[in-house]
Short mmCIF file of C-alpha atoms in Angstrom, two decimals:
data_model
loop_
_atom_site.label_atom_id
_atom_site.label_comp_id
_atom_site.label_asym_id
_atom_site.label_seq_id
_atom_site.Cartn_x
_atom_site.Cartn_y
_atom_site.Cartn_z
CA UNK U 1 26.49 29.13 22.05
CA UNK U 2 23.07 28.06 20.76
CA UNK U 3 22.36 30.62 17.99
CA UNK U 4 18.55 30.38 17.89
CA UNK U 5 17.79 29.01 21.35
CA UNK U 6 16.51 25.67 20.01
CA UNK U 7 18.05 22.22 20.12
CA UNK U 8 19.87 21.14 16.95
CA UNK U 9 17.54 18.42 15.68
CA UNK U 10 19.52 17.98 12.47
CA UNK U 11 22.50 16.53 14.33
CA UNK U 12 21.03 15.94 17.83
CA UNK U 13 24.11 17.74 19.18
CA UNK U 14 24.00 19.56 22.50
CA UNK U 15 25.00 23.22 22.28
CA UNK U 16 25.93 25.71 24.98
CA UNK U 17 22.76 26.91 26.69
CA UNK U 18 20.76 23.73 26.08
CA UNK U 19 19.08 22.04 29.02
CA UNK U 20 17.49 18.63 29.16
CA UNK U 21 14.21 20.22 30.23
CA UNK U 22 14.18 22.40 27.12
CA UNK U 23 15.16 19.48 24.90
CA UNK U 24 12.41 17.29 26.41
CA UNK U 25 9.78 19.98 25.84
CA UNK U 26 10.88 20.43 22.22
CA UNK U 27 10.90 16.65 21.67
CA UNK U 28 7.35 16.31 22.99
CA UNK U 29 6.19 19.17 20.81
CA UNK U 30 7.95 17.81 17.73
CA UNK U 31 6.65 14.24 18.03
CA UNK U 32 3.36 14.79 19.93
CA UNK U 33 4.62 12.75 22.88
CA UNK U 34 4.48 13.23 26.66
CA UNK U 35 7.85 12.08 27.97
CA UNK U 36 9.23 13.37 31.25
CA UNK U 37 12.77 14.68 31.66
CA UNK U 38 13.66 11.54 33.62
CA UNK U 39 12.39 9.29 30.81
CA UNK U 40 14.38 11.17 28.18
CA UNK U 41 17.49 11.09 30.36
CA UNK U 42 17.18 7.33 30.88
CA UNK U 43 16.58 6.58 27.18
CA UNK U 44 19.60 8.67 26.17
CA UNK U 45 21.89 7.17 28.83
CA UNK U 46 22.25 10.43 30.78
CA UNK U 47 23.11 9.73 34.41
CA UNK U 48 22.68 13.30 35.69
CA UNK U 49 19.72 15.07 34.11
CA UNK U 50 20.95 18.41 35.46
CA UNK U 51 24.28 18.15 33.65
CA UNK U 52 24.65 17.75 29.90
CA UNK U 53 27.78 18.58 27.95
CA UNK U 54 27.97 20.77 24.85
CA UNK U 55 29.20 18.79 21.86
CA UNK U 56 27.67 15.50 22.95
CA UNK U 57 25.11 13.84 20.68
CA UNK U 58 21.88 12.43 22.04
CA UNK U 59 20.40 9.17 20.76
CA UNK U 60 16.60 9.25 20.81
CA UNK U 61 16.10 5.96 18.96
CA UNK U 62 14.48 4.26 21.96
CA UNK U 63 11.71 6.85 22.27
CA UNK U 64 11.13 7.94 18.67
CA UNK U 65 7.42 7.17 18.19
CA UNK U 66 6.16 4.60 15.72
CA UNK U 67 2.92 4.96 13.77
CA UNK U 68 1.27 1.73 12.65
CA UNK U 69 -0.74 2.34 9.51
CA UNK U 70 -2.99 -0.34 8.04
CA UNK U 71 -5.06 -0.36 4.89
CA UNK U 72 -8.04 -2.39 3.68
CA UNK U 73 -9.50 -2.15 0.20
CA UNK U 74 -11.26 -3.69 -2.78
CA UNK U 75 -11.75 -3.06 -6.49
CA UNK U 76 -11.80 -4.57 -9.98
CA UNK U 77 -9.28 -5.45 -12.69
CA UNK U 78 -8.61 -7.18 -15.98
CA UNK U 79 -5.62 -8.77 -17.73
CA UNK U 80 -4.43 -9.84 -21.15
CA UNK U 81 -1.26 -11.97 -21.24
CA UNK U 82 0.21 -12.86 -24.63
CA UNK U 83 3.18 -15.18 -24.04
CA UNK U 84 3.27 -18.21 -21.69
CA UNK U 85 6.98 -17.91 -20.97
CA UNK U 86 8.93 -17.90 -17.74
CA UNK U 87 10.55 -14.55 -18.50
CA UNK U 88 9.47 -11.21 -19.95
CA UNK U 89 5.81 -12.11 -20.36
CA UNK U 90 4.10 -9.45 -22.47
CA UNK U 91 0.89 -8.45 -20.76
CA UNK U 92 -1.55 -5.79 -19.74
CA UNK U 93 -2.92 -6.13 -16.23
CA UNK U 94 -4.75 -3.16 -14.72
CA UNK U 95 -6.67 -2.79 -11.47
CA UNK U 96 -8.74 0.04 -10.00
CA UNK U 97 -9.33 0.01 -6.26
CA UNK U 98 -9.96 2.06 -3.13
CA UNK U 99 -7.99 1.66 0.09
CA UNK U 100 -9.12 2.90 3.50
CA UNK U 101 -6.11 3.69 5.70
CA UNK U 102 -6.10 3.78 9.49
CA UNK U 103 -3.45 5.31 11.75
CA UNK U 104 -3.96 2.87 14.61
CA UNK U 105 -2.52 5.05 17.38
CA UNK U 106 -4.99 7.89 16.68
CA UNK U 107 -7.80 5.87 15.00
CA UNK U 108 -7.73 8.39 12.15
CA UNK U 109 -9.15 6.94 8.91
CA UNK U 110 -9.25 8.18 5.32
CA UNK U 111 -9.56 6.69 1.85
CA UNK U 112 -7.70 7.02 -1.44
CA UNK U 113 -8.22 5.65 -4.95
CA UNK U 114 -5.41 3.94 -6.88
CA UNK U 115 -4.71 2.29 -10.20
CA UNK U 116 -2.08 -0.44 -10.60
CA UNK U 117 -0.59 -1.48 -13.93
CA UNK U 118 1.49 -4.58 -14.72
CA UNK U 119 3.23 -4.73 -18.10
CA UNK U 120 5.77 -7.55 -17.83
CA UNK U 121 6.94 -10.28 -15.55
CA UNK U 122 8.73 -13.57 -15.03
CA UNK U 123 5.78 -15.90 -14.87
CA UNK U 124 3.47 -18.35 -16.59
CA UNK U 125 0.38 -16.48 -17.68
CA UNK U 126 -1.71 -16.75 -20.85
CA UNK U 127 -5.20 -15.58 -21.70
CA UNK U 128 -7.66 -12.81 -20.99
CA UNK U 129 -9.82 -12.27 -17.95
CA UNK U 130 -11.46 -9.99 -15.42
CA UNK U 131 -11.44 -10.18 -11.65
CA UNK U 132 -12.79 -8.68 -8.47
CA UNK U 133 -10.29 -7.63 -5.81
CA UNK U 134 -12.06 -9.08 -2.81
CA UNK U 135 -9.66 -7.89 -0.14
CA UNK U 136 -6.50 -5.80 0.04
CA UNK U 137 -4.58 -5.86 3.32
CA UNK U 138 -1.67 -3.45 3.73
CA UNK U 139 0.50 -2.36 6.63
CA UNK U 140 3.49 -0.15 7.27
CA UNK U 141 5.28 1.36 10.29
CA UNK U 142 6.25 5.04 10.07
CA UNK U 143 8.87 6.33 12.51
CA UNK U 144 9.23 9.89 13.76
CA UNK U 145 6.62 12.55 13.27
CA UNK U 146 3.05 11.41 12.64
CA UNK U 147 2.67 10.94 8.89
CA UNK U 148 0.20 13.13 7.05
CA UNK U 149 -2.50 11.68 4.84
CA UNK U 150 -0.58 12.90 1.79
CA UNK U 151 2.64 11.19 2.94
CA UNK U 152 0.82 7.90 3.52
CA UNK U 153 -0.92 7.97 0.14
CA UNK U 154 2.22 8.95 -1.77
CA UNK U 155 4.29 6.25 -0.05
CA UNK U 156 1.73 3.61 -1.06
CA UNK U 157 2.16 4.51 -4.72
CA UNK U 158 5.24 3.57 -6.75
CA UNK U 159 6.84 0.58 -8.43
CA UNK U 160 7.21 -2.87 -6.96
CA UNK U 161 7.47 -6.56 -7.77
CA UNK U 162 4.31 -8.55 -7.13
CA UNK U 163 4.46 -12.29 -6.51
CA UNK U 164 1.27 -14.22 -7.10
CA UNK U 165 -0.52 -17.42 -7.92
CA UNK U 166 -4.00 -18.11 -9.27
CA UNK U 167 -6.01 -21.22 -10.02
CA UNK U 168 -9.40 -21.28 -11.71
CA UNK U 169 -11.37 -18.44 -10.09
CA UNK U 170 -9.13 -17.50 -7.19
CA UNK U 171 -5.83 -15.66 -6.84
CA UNK U 172 -3.47 -14.42 -4.14
CA UNK U 173 -0.68 -11.85 -4.54
CA UNK U 174 1.83 -10.28 -2.19
CA UNK U 175 4.38 -7.48 -2.40
CA UNK U 176 6.74 -5.39 -0.29
CA UNK U 177 7.67 -1.89 -1.41
CA UNK U 178 8.44 1.43 0.29
CA UNK U 179 8.18 -0.52 3.58
CA UNK U 180 4.57 -1.48 2.79
CA UNK U 181 3.56 -5.13 3.02
CA UNK U 182 0.54 -5.77 0.81
CA UNK U 183 -1.50 -8.96 0.37
CA UNK U 184 -4.40 -9.21 -2.06
CA UNK U 185 -7.11 -11.81 -2.67
CA UNK U 186 -9.00 -11.93 -5.98
CA UNK U 187 -11.84 -13.86 -7.57
CA UNK U 188 -12.52 -13.77 -11.29
CA UNK U 189 -12.94 -15.39 -14.68
CA UNK U 190 -10.40 -15.99 -17.40
CA UNK U 191 -10.10 -17.62 -20.82
CA UNK U 192 -6.79 -19.36 -21.37
CA UNK U 193 -4.58 -21.23 -18.95
CA UNK U 194 -6.53 -22.20 -15.80
CA UNK U 195 -3.63 -21.10 -13.63
CA UNK U 196 -0.82 -18.57 -13.41
CA UNK U 197 2.12 -17.96 -11.13
CA UNK U 198 5.30 -15.90 -10.96
CA UNK U 199 6.53 -12.36 -10.36
CA UNK U 200 5.30 -9.26 -12.18
CA UNK U 201 6.48 -5.65 -12.28
CA UNK U 202 3.74 -3.34 -11.03
CA UNK U 203 3.34 0.43 -10.90
CA UNK U 204 0.76 2.01 -8.60
CA UNK U 205 -0.41 5.60 -8.83
CA UNK U 206 -3.11 7.76 -7.28
CA UNK U 207 -6.18 8.36 -9.41
#
């Protein structure tokens, strides 16, 4: 018997007393969706919506909502790289920037400020310089309940490997971490090697 009258969302297991109508209503409330009983029955492979069996598990994977979040930003940075080696380059590379996030399904937008720090990498990089982050483009798909602003911002922060290349005044980097795909374009000035390329370890945090 269902002890609290609600569907068991931890295991998606049908209990005695559950009905597909009740489950559909709870699903719509949980995920802010508007599915009908027939749509839920079809997605879960239920042939008779008026008969569900206690102990069976329902698979909602086909109707779990997805939230497409994109980010655009810009900022400034500087670097000092001490060893032009292909491994364990000793460096300081810091960037300060602001990203405006958009939840595309709801058109909700908000901004957050970050700082990224690179301290080592497997790359060729030598010199000192400053740069402008002309454009940051980021995207990620969240599944399930609509992510909060805090969840989006916290997921954007963390550690990742950044692959990049620069020549003279221009640079491009890309990374994939915590399911975020991030591409960045920079323009700046440096004294030292006129180019750099390789992979660096980067840590991003909220400021």
